[in-house]
Amino acid sequence: MTSTNRQTSNNTNANRSTANGQPARTCQFKMVLLGESAVGKSSLVLRFVRGQFHEYQESTIGAAFLTQTVSVDDTTVKLELWDTAGQERYHSLAPMYYRGAQAAIVVYDITNADTFSRAKVWVKELQRQAAPNIVIALAGNKADLATKRQVEVADAQTYADENGLIFMETSAKTAMNVNDIFMAIAKKLPKNQDTSAGRGRKDDKSITVDRPGNQPPAGNDGGCCGGSTK
Ligand SMILES: Nc1nc2c(ncn2[C@@H]2O[C@H](COP(=O)(O)OP(=O)(O)OP(=O)(O)O)[C@@H](O)[C@H]2O)c(=O)[nH]1
Ligand SMILES: [Mg+2]
């Protein structure tokens, strides 16, 4: 957990202007991905940020940090994505990543009922210990493996409805619903808070794997800056 691997990729949505020529408002939010090991958290993030999928995705050590910028109406939304490690030995680190998060995606694998049970435990933990207004989405990943399905869509949808969660089945492999679930969250995040968070970080979409000491970057408490991107 000591190496730092920083990469950049295209940033297509930043610095946009509104129809009337006014610079877009910029908001920044902290989002955490939680779920059992091998459900596809890293794969969802890599599909969303880089448009890539790896059949042999390595298991995450500690956590990975990536950012992605999207546009929601006239607002530029910068998402700080904390992709946590699902292996049991890292579970005690999770609060460090969901603390202060405005959004979470809890992921399970539709071919493995145990991962759905574990997802419910994560949701309960978030409801008890994360920010009270956190936006939570439930992702039933590996939807491309429907022939091996162990979790019915209706069961997950009912559970999501009962708990006020956004719910979608996704496939990091085919890209099904991947952008959609991130965008559904981005749309639901409050854009009118006037916090000082996110103040002009310039390293959009940089990727830091296993940040030394697993410390979040400065100013990651998120919220809406209300400022211009220019
Ligand atoms: N068929 C299929 N395989 C997937 C999908 N998403 C991920 N995988 C595969 O599932 C395996 C685990 O994916 P990861 O993204 O590493 O899972 P993870 O949740 O990040 O696992 P940890 O880092 O250990 O917590 C990899 O071999 C991926 O290629 C999907 O949507 N469909
Ligand atoms: Mg991972």
PDB file of C-alpha atoms and ligand atoms in Angstrom:
ATOM      1  CA  MET A   1       0.000   0.000   0.000  1.00  0.00           C
ATOM      2  CA  THR A   2       2.841   2.328  -0.675  1.00  0.00           C
ATOM      3  CA  SER A   3       3.011   2.704  -4.423  1.00  0.00           C
ATOM      4  CA  THR A   4       1.322   5.566  -6.168  1.00  0.00           C
ATOM      5  CA  ASN A   5       0.286   5.214  -9.758  1.00  0.00           C
ATOM      6  CA  ARG A   6      -1.021   8.407 -11.257  1.00  0.00           C
ATOM      7  CA  GLN A   7      -2.478   8.459 -14.728  1.00  0.00           C
ATOM      8  CA  THR A   8      -4.580  10.860 -16.700  1.00  0.00           C
ATOM      9  CA  SER A   9      -7.177  10.382 -19.371  1.00  0.00           C
ATOM     10  CA  ASN A  10      -9.489  12.503 -21.473  1.00  0.00           C
ATOM     11  CA  ASN A  11     -11.723  15.000 -19.806  1.00  0.00           C
ATOM     12  CA  THR A  12     -14.512  15.694 -22.209  1.00  0.00           C
ATOM     13  CA  ASN A  13     -16.994  17.493 -20.017  1.00  0.00           C
ATOM     14  CA  ALA A  14     -15.031  19.975 -17.977  1.00  0.00           C
ATOM     15  CA  ASN A  15     -14.923  23.659 -18.776  1.00  0.00           C
ATOM     16  CA  ARG A  16     -18.234  23.659 -20.533  1.00  0.00           C
ATOM     17  CA  SER A  17     -20.463  26.670 -20.697  1.00  0.00           C
ATOM     18  CA  THR A  18     -24.205  27.003 -20.383  1.00  0.00           C
ATOM     19  CA  ALA A  19     -26.385  27.819 -23.358  1.00  0.00           C
ATOM     20  CA  ASN A  20     -26.298  31.512 -22.531  1.00  0.00           C
ATOM     21  CA  GLY A  21     -22.518  31.519 -22.438  1.00  0.00           C
ATOM     22  CA  GLN A  22     -22.231  31.535 -18.657  1.00  0.00           C
ATOM     23  CA  PRO A  23     -19.594  29.216 -17.234  1.00  0.00           C
ATOM     24  CA  ALA A  24     -21.034  26.087 -15.675  1.00  0.00           C
ATOM     25  CA  ARG A  25     -21.222  25.680 -11.925  1.00  0.00           C
ATOM     26  CA  THR A  26     -18.811  23.070 -10.608  1.00  0.00           C
ATOM     27  CA  CYS A  27     -19.617  20.645  -7.827  1.00  0.00           C
ATOM     28  CA  GLN A  28     -17.414  17.949  -6.348  1.00  0.00           C
ATOM     29  CA  PHE A  29     -18.597  14.871  -4.495  1.00  0.00           C
ATOM     30  CA  LYS A  30     -17.013  11.943  -2.746  1.00  0.00           C
ATOM     31  CA  MET A  31     -18.381   8.551  -3.782  1.00  0.00           C
ATOM     32  CA  VAL A  32     -17.418   5.178  -2.332  1.00  0.00           C
ATOM     33  CA  LEU A  33     -17.861   1.713  -3.823  1.00  0.00           C
ATOM     34  CA  LEU A  34     -18.472  -1.125  -1.385  1.00  0.00           C
ATOM     35  CA  GLY A  35     -19.207  -4.820  -1.774  1.00  0.00           C
ATOM     36  CA  GLU A  36     -17.802  -8.309  -1.507  1.00  0.00           C
ATOM     37  CA  SER A  37     -14.548  -9.150  -3.242  1.00  0.00           C
ATOM     38  CA  ALA A  38     -14.834 -10.002  -6.968  1.00  0.00           C
ATOM     39  CA  VAL A  39     -18.320  -8.551  -7.472  1.00  0.00           C
ATOM     40  CA  GLY A  40     -16.841  -6.072  -9.962  1.00  0.00           C
ATOM     41  CA  LYS A  41     -16.363  -2.759  -8.128  1.00  0.00           C
ATOM     42  CA  SER A  42     -13.059  -1.960  -9.836  1.00  0.00           C
ATOM     43  CA  SER A  43     -14.418  -3.153 -13.155  1.00  0.00           C
ATOM     44  CA  LEU A  44     -17.408  -0.791 -12.900  1.00  0.00           C
ATOM     45  CA  VAL A  45     -15.142   2.140 -12.078  1.00  0.00           C
ATOM     46  CA  LEU A  46     -12.700   1.332 -14.873  1.00  0.00           C
ATOM     47  CA  ARG A  47     -15.568   0.979 -17.337  1.00  0.00           C
ATOM     48  CA  PHE A  48     -17.011   4.322 -16.227  1.00  0.00           C
ATOM     49  CA  VAL A  49     -13.755   6.298 -16.117  1.00  0.00           C
ATOM     50  CA  ARG A  50     -11.692   4.718 -18.894  1.00  0.00           C
ATOM     51  CA  GLY A  51     -14.188   2.688 -20.922  1.00  0.00           C
ATOM     52  CA  GLN A  52     -12.136  -0.440 -20.285  1.00  0.00           C
ATOM     53  CA  PHE A  53     -12.848  -3.960 -19.057  1.00  0.00           C
ATOM     54  CA  HIS A  54     -10.318  -6.613 -18.042  1.00  0.00           C
ATOM     55  CA  GLU A  55     -11.288 -10.282 -17.783  1.00  0.00           C
ATOM     56  CA  TYR A  56      -8.479 -10.707 -15.267  1.00  0.00           C
ATOM     57  CA  GLN A  57      -8.921  -7.608 -13.159  1.00  0.00           C
ATOM     58  CA  GLU A  58      -6.613  -7.749 -10.141  1.00  0.00           C
ATOM     59  CA  SER A  59      -8.139  -7.733  -6.691  1.00  0.00           C
ATOM     60  CA  THR A  60      -7.815  -4.284  -5.121  1.00  0.00           C
ATOM     61  CA  ILE A  61      -5.312  -3.790  -2.320  1.00  0.00           C
ATOM     62  CA  GLY A  62      -6.352  -1.138   0.184  1.00  0.00           C
ATOM     63  CA  ALA A  63      -8.331   1.116  -2.121  1.00  0.00           C
ATOM     64  CA  ALA A  64      -8.033   2.871  -5.462  1.00  0.00           C
ATOM     65  CA  PHE A  65      -8.842   6.503  -6.107  1.00  0.00           C
ATOM     66  CA  LEU A  66     -10.099   7.812  -9.437  1.00  0.00           C
ATOM     67  CA  THR A  67     -11.993  10.859 -10.567  1.00  0.00           C
ATOM     68  CA  GLN A  68     -14.473  11.417 -13.335  1.00  0.00           C
ATOM     69  CA  THR A  69     -16.262  14.554 -14.432  1.00  0.00           C
ATOM     70  CA  VAL A  70     -19.767  14.517 -15.824  1.00  0.00           C
ATOM     71  CA  SER A  71     -22.282  17.152 -16.811  1.00  0.00           C
ATOM     72  CA  VAL A  72     -25.697  17.364 -15.219  1.00  0.00           C
ATOM     73  CA  ASP A  73     -27.789  20.133 -16.781  1.00  0.00           C
ATOM     74  CA  ASP A  74     -25.703  23.287 -16.281  1.00  0.00           C
ATOM     75  CA  THR A  75     -23.516  21.785 -13.593  1.00  0.00           C
ATOM     76  CA  THR A  76     -20.120  20.155 -13.949  1.00  0.00           C
ATOM     77  CA  VAL A  77     -20.054  17.346 -11.415  1.00  0.00           C
ATOM     78  CA  LYS A  78     -16.665  16.045 -10.355  1.00  0.00           C
ATOM     79  CA  LEU A  79     -16.912  12.623  -8.786  1.00  0.00           C
ATOM     80  CA  GLU A  80     -14.122  11.470  -6.495  1.00  0.00           C
ATOM     81  CA  LEU A  81     -14.404   7.702  -6.611  1.00  0.00           C
ATOM     82  CA  TRP A  82     -13.046   5.542  -3.800  1.00  0.00           C
ATOM     83  CA  ASP A  83     -12.946   1.951  -4.997  1.00  0.00           C
ATOM     84  CA  THR A  84     -12.519  -0.085  -1.827  1.00  0.00           C
ATOM     85  CA  ALA A  85     -11.043  -3.562  -1.463  1.00  0.00           C
ATOM     86  CA  GLY A  86     -13.692  -6.205  -0.837  1.00  0.00           C
ATOM     87  CA  GLN A  87     -11.452  -8.778   0.774  1.00  0.00           C
ATOM     88  CA  GLU A  88     -12.348  -9.436   4.411  1.00  0.00           C
ATOM     89  CA  ARG A  89      -9.006  -8.252   5.737  1.00  0.00           C
ATOM     90  CA  TYR A  90      -9.673  -4.724   4.460  1.00  0.00           C
ATOM     91  CA  HIS A  91     -13.166  -4.302   5.894  1.00  0.00           C
ATOM     92  CA  SER A  92     -12.006  -2.359   8.924  1.00  0.00           C
ATOM     93  CA  LEU A  93     -10.698   0.328   6.548  1.00  0.00           C
ATOM     94  CA  ALA A  94     -14.110   0.950   4.984  1.00  0.00           C
ATOM     95  CA  PRO A  95     -15.296   3.690   7.386  1.00  0.00           C
ATOM     96  CA  MET A  96     -12.295   5.771   6.366  1.00  0.00           C
ATOM     97  CA  TYR A  97     -13.643   5.759   2.817  1.00  0.00           C
ATOM     98  CA  TYR A  98     -17.376   6.179   3.413  1.00  0.00           C
ATOM     99  CA  ARG A  99     -16.887   8.853   6.056  1.00  0.00           C
ATOM    100  CA  GLY A 100     -17.861  12.166   4.497  1.00  0.00           C
ATOM    101  CA  ALA A 101     -19.037  10.494   1.295  1.00  0.00           C
ATOM    102  CA  GLN A 102     -22.095  12.035  -0.354  1.00  0.00           C
ATOM    103  CA  ALA A 103     -22.733   8.916  -2.426  1.00  0.00           C
ATOM    104  CA  ALA A 104     -22.132   5.186  -2.365  1.00  0.00           C
ATOM    105  CA  ILE A 105     -22.565   2.318  -4.779  1.00  0.00           C
ATOM    106  CA  VAL A 106     -23.019  -1.014  -3.045  1.00  0.00           C
ATOM    107  CA  VAL A 107     -22.267  -3.768  -5.530  1.00  0.00           C
ATOM    108  CA  TYR A 108     -23.270  -7.428  -5.593  1.00  0.00           C
ATOM    109  CA  ASP A 109     -22.862 -10.153  -8.188  1.00  0.00           C
ATOM    110  CA  ILE A 110     -26.204 -11.429  -9.539  1.00  0.00           C
ATOM    111  CA  THR A 111     -24.698 -14.934  -9.831  1.00  0.00           C
ATOM    112  CA  ASN A 112     -23.834 -15.115  -6.122  1.00  0.00           C
ATOM    113  CA  ALA A 113     -26.578 -14.798  -3.489  1.00  0.00           C
ATOM    114  CA  ASP A 114     -24.058 -14.426  -0.670  1.00  0.00           C
ATOM    115  CA  THR A 115     -22.818 -11.182  -2.207  1.00  0.00           C
ATOM    116  CA  PHE A 116     -26.394  -9.824  -2.148  1.00  0.00           C
ATOM    117  CA  SER A 117     -26.611 -10.632   1.577  1.00  0.00           C
ATOM    118  CA  ARG A 118     -23.285  -8.870   2.099  1.00  0.00           C
ATOM    119  CA  ALA A 119     -24.525  -5.874   0.120  1.00  0.00           C
ATOM    120  CA  LYS A 120     -27.478  -5.567   2.506  1.00  0.00           C
ATOM    121  CA  VAL A 121     -25.062  -5.489   5.444  1.00  0.00           C
ATOM    122  CA  TRP A 122     -23.099  -2.682   3.767  1.00  0.00           C
ATOM    123  CA  VAL A 123     -26.318  -0.727   3.174  1.00  0.00           C
ATOM    124  CA  LYS A 124     -27.251  -1.114   6.844  1.00  0.00           C
ATOM    125  CA  GLU A 125     -23.804   0.068   7.907  1.00  0.00           C
ATOM    126  CA  LEU A 126     -24.037   3.107   5.626  1.00  0.00           C
ATOM    127  CA  GLN A 127     -27.505   3.932   6.916  1.00  0.00           C
ATOM    128  CA  ARG A 128     -26.221   3.810  10.489  1.00  0.00           C
ATOM    129  CA  GLN A 129     -22.789   5.336  10.160  1.00  0.00           C
ATOM    130  CA  ALA A 130     -22.397   7.344   6.963  1.00  0.00           C
ATOM    131  CA  ALA A 131     -23.712  10.866   6.343  1.00  0.00           C
ATOM    132  CA  PRO A 132     -27.485  10.938   6.921  1.00  0.00           C
ATOM    133  CA  ASN A 133     -28.272  12.301   3.448  1.00  0.00           C
ATOM    134  CA  ILE A 134     -25.910   9.977   1.573  1.00  0.00           C
ATOM    135  CA  VAL A 135     -27.240   8.870  -1.830  1.00  0.00           C
ATOM    136  CA  ILE A 136     -26.960   5.088  -2.038  1.00  0.00           C
ATOM    137  CA  ALA A 137     -27.214   3.007  -5.194  1.00  0.00           C
ATOM    138  CA  LEU A 138     -27.367  -0.775  -5.384  1.00  0.00           C
ATOM    139  CA  ALA A 139     -25.702  -2.355  -8.431  1.00  0.00           C
ATOM    140  CA  GLY A 140     -26.460  -5.955  -9.352  1.00  0.00           C
ATOM    141  CA  ASN A 141     -23.372  -6.506 -11.471  1.00  0.00           C
ATOM    142  CA  LYS A 142     -22.475  -9.239 -14.010  1.00  0.00           C
ATOM    143  CA  ALA A 143     -25.910  -8.949 -15.608  1.00  0.00           C
ATOM    144  CA  ASP A 144     -24.346 -10.511 -18.719  1.00  0.00           C
ATOM    145  CA  LEU A 145     -24.211 -13.810 -16.765  1.00  0.00           C
ATOM    146  CA  ALA A 146     -28.000 -14.043 -16.431  1.00  0.00           C
ATOM    147  CA  THR A 147     -27.974 -17.806 -17.082  1.00  0.00           C
ATOM    148  CA  LYS A 148     -26.140 -18.230 -13.751  1.00  0.00           C
ATOM    149  CA  ARG A 149     -28.427 -15.864 -11.887  1.00  0.00           C
ATOM    150  CA  GLN A 150     -28.978 -16.470  -8.150  1.00  0.00           C
ATOM    151  CA  VAL A 151     -30.549 -13.103  -7.274  1.00  0.00           C
ATOM    152  CA  GLU A 152     -33.859 -12.196  -8.892  1.00  0.00           C
ATOM    153  CA  VAL A 153     -34.305  -8.667 -10.194  1.00  0.00           C
ATOM    154  CA  ALA A 154     -37.651  -8.351  -8.410  1.00  0.00           C
ATOM    155  CA  ASP A 155     -36.112  -9.259  -5.029  1.00  0.00           C
ATOM    156  CA  ALA A 156     -33.369  -6.671  -5.400  1.00  0.00           C
ATOM    157  CA  GLN A 157     -35.820  -4.039  -6.658  1.00  0.00           C
ATOM    158  CA  THR A 158     -38.150  -4.640  -3.700  1.00  0.00           C
ATOM    159  CA  TYR A 159     -35.261  -4.383  -1.261  1.00  0.00           C
ATOM    160  CA  ALA A 160     -34.034  -1.185  -2.959  1.00  0.00           C
ATOM    161  CA  ASP A 161     -37.502   0.374  -2.881  1.00  0.00           C
ATOM    162  CA  GLU A 162     -37.906  -0.451   0.798  1.00  0.00           C
ATOM    163  CA  ASN A 163     -34.593   1.224   1.568  1.00  0.00           C
ATOM    164  CA  GLY A 164     -34.794   4.213  -0.757  1.00  0.00           C
ATOM    165  CA  LEU A 165     -31.926   3.068  -2.958  1.00  0.00           C
ATOM    166  CA  ILE A 166     -31.316   3.663  -6.628  1.00  0.00           C
ATOM    167  CA  PHE A 167     -31.174   0.179  -8.181  1.00  0.00           C
ATOM    168  CA  MET A 168     -29.886  -1.092 -11.503  1.00  0.00           C
ATOM    169  CA  GLU A 169     -28.457  -4.312 -12.792  1.00  0.00           C
ATOM    170  CA  THR A 170     -25.171  -3.547 -14.512  1.00  0.00           C
ATOM    171  CA  SER A 171     -22.470  -5.228 -16.536  1.00  0.00           C
ATOM    172  CA  ALA A 172     -18.971  -3.856 -16.468  1.00  0.00           C
ATOM    173  CA  LYS A 173     -18.232  -6.334 -19.245  1.00  0.00           C
ATOM    174  CA  THR A 174     -20.863  -5.127 -21.741  1.00  0.00           C
ATOM    175  CA  ALA A 175     -21.120  -1.604 -20.232  1.00  0.00           C
ATOM    176  CA  MET A 176     -24.850  -2.110 -19.620  1.00  0.00           C
ATOM    177  CA  ASN A 177     -26.191   0.568 -17.235  1.00  0.00           C
ATOM    178  CA  VAL A 178     -22.705   1.563 -16.077  1.00  0.00           C
ATOM    179  CA  ASN A 179     -22.851   5.223 -17.102  1.00  0.00           C
ATOM    180  CA  ASP A 180     -26.534   5.203 -16.194  1.00  0.00           C
ATOM    181  CA  ILE A 181     -26.049   4.264 -12.553  1.00  0.00           C
ATOM    182  CA  PHE A 182     -23.306   6.862 -12.023  1.00  0.00           C
ATOM    183  CA  MET A 183     -25.416   9.479 -13.795  1.00  0.00           C
ATOM    184  CA  ALA A 184     -28.513   8.580 -11.767  1.00  0.00           C
ATOM    185  CA  ILE A 185     -26.500   9.262  -8.626  1.00  0.00           C
ATOM    186  CA  ALA A 186     -24.964  12.457 -10.025  1.00  0.00           C
ATOM    187  CA  LYS A 187     -28.449  13.742 -10.813  1.00  0.00           C
ATOM    188  CA  LYS A 188     -29.652  13.026  -7.290  1.00  0.00           C
ATOM    189  CA  LEU A 189     -26.766  14.796  -5.538  1.00  0.00           C
ATOM    190  CA  PRO A 190     -27.582  18.253  -4.180  1.00  0.00           C
ATOM    191  CA  LYS A 191     -26.128  20.972  -6.419  1.00  0.00           C
ATOM    192  CA  ASN A 192     -27.135  23.990  -4.386  1.00  0.00           C
ATOM    193  CA  GLN A 193     -24.966  23.667  -1.307  1.00  0.00           C
ATOM    194  CA  ASP A 194     -22.535  26.511  -0.963  1.00  0.00           C
ATOM    195  CA  THR A 195     -19.652  24.705   0.658  1.00  0.00           C
ATOM    196  CA  SER A 196     -16.015  25.492   0.074  1.00  0.00           C
ATOM    197  CA  ALA A 197     -15.210  21.933  -0.891  1.00  0.00           C
ATOM    198  CA  GLY A 198     -13.559  20.947  -4.107  1.00  0.00           C
ATOM    199  CA  ARG A 199     -11.979  24.305  -4.559  1.00  0.00           C
ATOM    200  CA  GLY A 200     -10.449  24.129  -7.983  1.00  0.00           C
ATOM    201  CA  ARG A 201      -8.661  20.775  -7.883  1.00  0.00           C
ATOM    202  CA  LYS A 202      -6.973  20.487 -11.234  1.00  0.00           C
ATOM    203  CA  ASP A 203      -6.200  16.780 -11.330  1.00  0.00           C
ATOM    204  CA  ASP A 204      -9.416  15.523 -12.881  1.00  0.00           C
ATOM    205  CA  LYS A 205      -9.462  11.844 -13.644  1.00  0.00           C
ATOM    206  CA  SER A 206      -6.083  11.237 -12.113  1.00  0.00           C
ATOM    207  CA  ILE A 207      -5.794   7.764 -10.716  1.00  0.00           C
ATOM    208  CA  THR A 208      -4.023   7.037  -7.499  1.00  0.00           C
ATOM    209  CA  VAL A 209      -3.752   3.431  -6.504  1.00  0.00           C
ATOM    210  CA  ASP A 210      -2.987   2.651  -2.900  1.00  0.00           C
ATOM    211  CA  ARG A 211      -2.419   6.201  -1.797  1.00  0.00           C
ATOM    212  CA  PRO A 212       0.301   6.126   0.875  1.00  0.00           C
ATOM    213  CA  GLY A 213      -1.357   5.837   4.237  1.00  0.00           C
ATOM    214  CA  ASN A 214      -4.699   5.605   2.423  1.00  0.00           C
ATOM    215  CA  GLN A 215      -5.282   9.255   3.153  1.00  0.00           C
ATOM    216  CA  PRO A 216      -7.891  11.023   1.055  1.00  0.00           C
ATOM    217  CA  PRO A 217      -6.625  14.036  -0.878  1.00  0.00           C
ATOM    218  CA  ALA A 218      -7.118  17.453   0.657  1.00  0.00           C
ATOM    219  CA  GLY A 219     -10.531  18.981   0.172  1.00  0.00           C
ATOM    220  CA  ASN A 220     -12.322  15.738  -0.478  1.00  0.00           C
ATOM    221  CA  ASP A 221     -15.273  16.442   1.752  1.00  0.00           C
ATOM    222  CA  GLY A 222     -17.183  17.301  -1.379  1.00  0.00           C
ATOM    223  CA  GLY A 223     -20.205  19.393  -2.079  1.00  0.00           C
ATOM    224  CA  CYS A 224     -20.958  22.162  -4.456  1.00  0.00           C
ATOM    225  CA  CYS A 225     -18.438  24.920  -4.964  1.00  0.00           C
ATOM    226  CA  GLY A 226     -20.852  27.045  -6.920  1.00  0.00           C
ATOM    227  CA  GLY A 227     -17.858  28.397  -8.806  1.00  0.00           C
ATOM    228  CA  SER A 228     -17.021  28.630 -12.440  1.00  0.00           C
ATOM    229  CA  THR A 229     -14.743  26.145 -14.137  1.00  0.00           C
ATOM    230  CA  LYS A 230     -12.897  28.880 -15.952  1.00  0.00           C
TER     231      LYS A 230
HETATM  232  N1  LIG B   1     -18.860 -11.511 -16.772  1.00  0.00           N
HETATM  233  C1  LIG B   1     -18.535 -10.438 -16.034  1.00  0.00           C
HETATM  234  N2  LIG B   1     -17.423 -10.435 -15.308  1.00  0.00           N
HETATM  235  C2  LIG B   1     -17.144  -9.320 -14.574  1.00  0.00           C
HETATM  236  C3  LIG B   1     -17.990  -8.194 -14.554  1.00  0.00           C
HETATM  237  N3  LIG B   1     -17.452  -7.271 -13.740  1.00  0.00           N
HETATM  238  C4  LIG B   1     -16.315  -7.797 -13.268  1.00  0.00           C
HETATM  239  N4  LIG B   1     -16.115  -9.027 -13.769  1.00  0.00           N
HETATM  240  C5  LIG B   1     -14.990  -9.927 -13.480  1.00  0.00           C
HETATM  241  O1  LIG B   1     -15.060 -10.279 -12.113  1.00  0.00           O
HETATM  242  C6  LIG B   1     -13.741 -10.362 -11.567  1.00  0.00           C
HETATM  243  C7  LIG B   1     -13.629  -9.459 -10.349  1.00  0.00           C
HETATM  244  O2  LIG B   1     -13.771  -8.107 -10.756  1.00  0.00           O
HETATM  245  P1  LIG B   1     -13.176  -6.887  -9.901  1.00  0.00           P
HETATM  246  O3  LIG B   1     -13.586  -5.650 -10.605  1.00  0.00           O
HETATM  247  O4  LIG B   1     -11.741  -7.080  -9.643  1.00  0.00           O
HETATM  248  O5  LIG B   1     -13.969  -7.070  -8.538  1.00  0.00           O
HETATM  249  P2  LIG B   1     -13.817  -6.195  -7.200  1.00  0.00           P
HETATM  250  O6  LIG B   1     -15.188  -6.097  -6.627  1.00  0.00           O
HETATM  251  O7  LIG B   1     -13.126  -4.917  -7.494  1.00  0.00           O
HETATM  252  O8  LIG B   1     -12.928  -7.131  -6.281  1.00  0.00           O
HETATM  253  P3  LIG B   1     -11.973  -6.673  -5.036  1.00  0.00           P
HETATM  254  O9  LIG B   1     -11.040  -5.626  -5.543  1.00  0.00           O
HETATM  255  O10 LIG B   1     -11.268  -7.931  -4.610  1.00  0.00           O
HETATM  256  O11 LIG B   1     -12.881  -6.162  -3.967  1.00  0.00           O
HETATM  257  C8  LIG B   1     -12.773  -9.991 -12.688  1.00  0.00           C
HETATM  258  O12 LIG B   1     -12.274 -11.178 -13.259  1.00  0.00           O
HETATM  259  C9  LIG B   1     -13.642  -9.253 -13.685  1.00  0.00           C
HETATM  260  O13 LIG B   1     -13.200  -9.414 -15.001  1.00  0.00           O
HETATM  261  C10 LIG B   1     -19.184  -8.238 -15.351  1.00  0.00           C
HETATM  262  O14 LIG B   1     -19.997  -7.313 -15.399  1.00  0.00           O
HETATM  263  N5  LIG B   1     -19.409  -9.388 -16.058  1.00  0.00           N
HETATM  264 MG    MG B   2     -11.350  -4.123  -6.846  1.00  0.00          MG
END
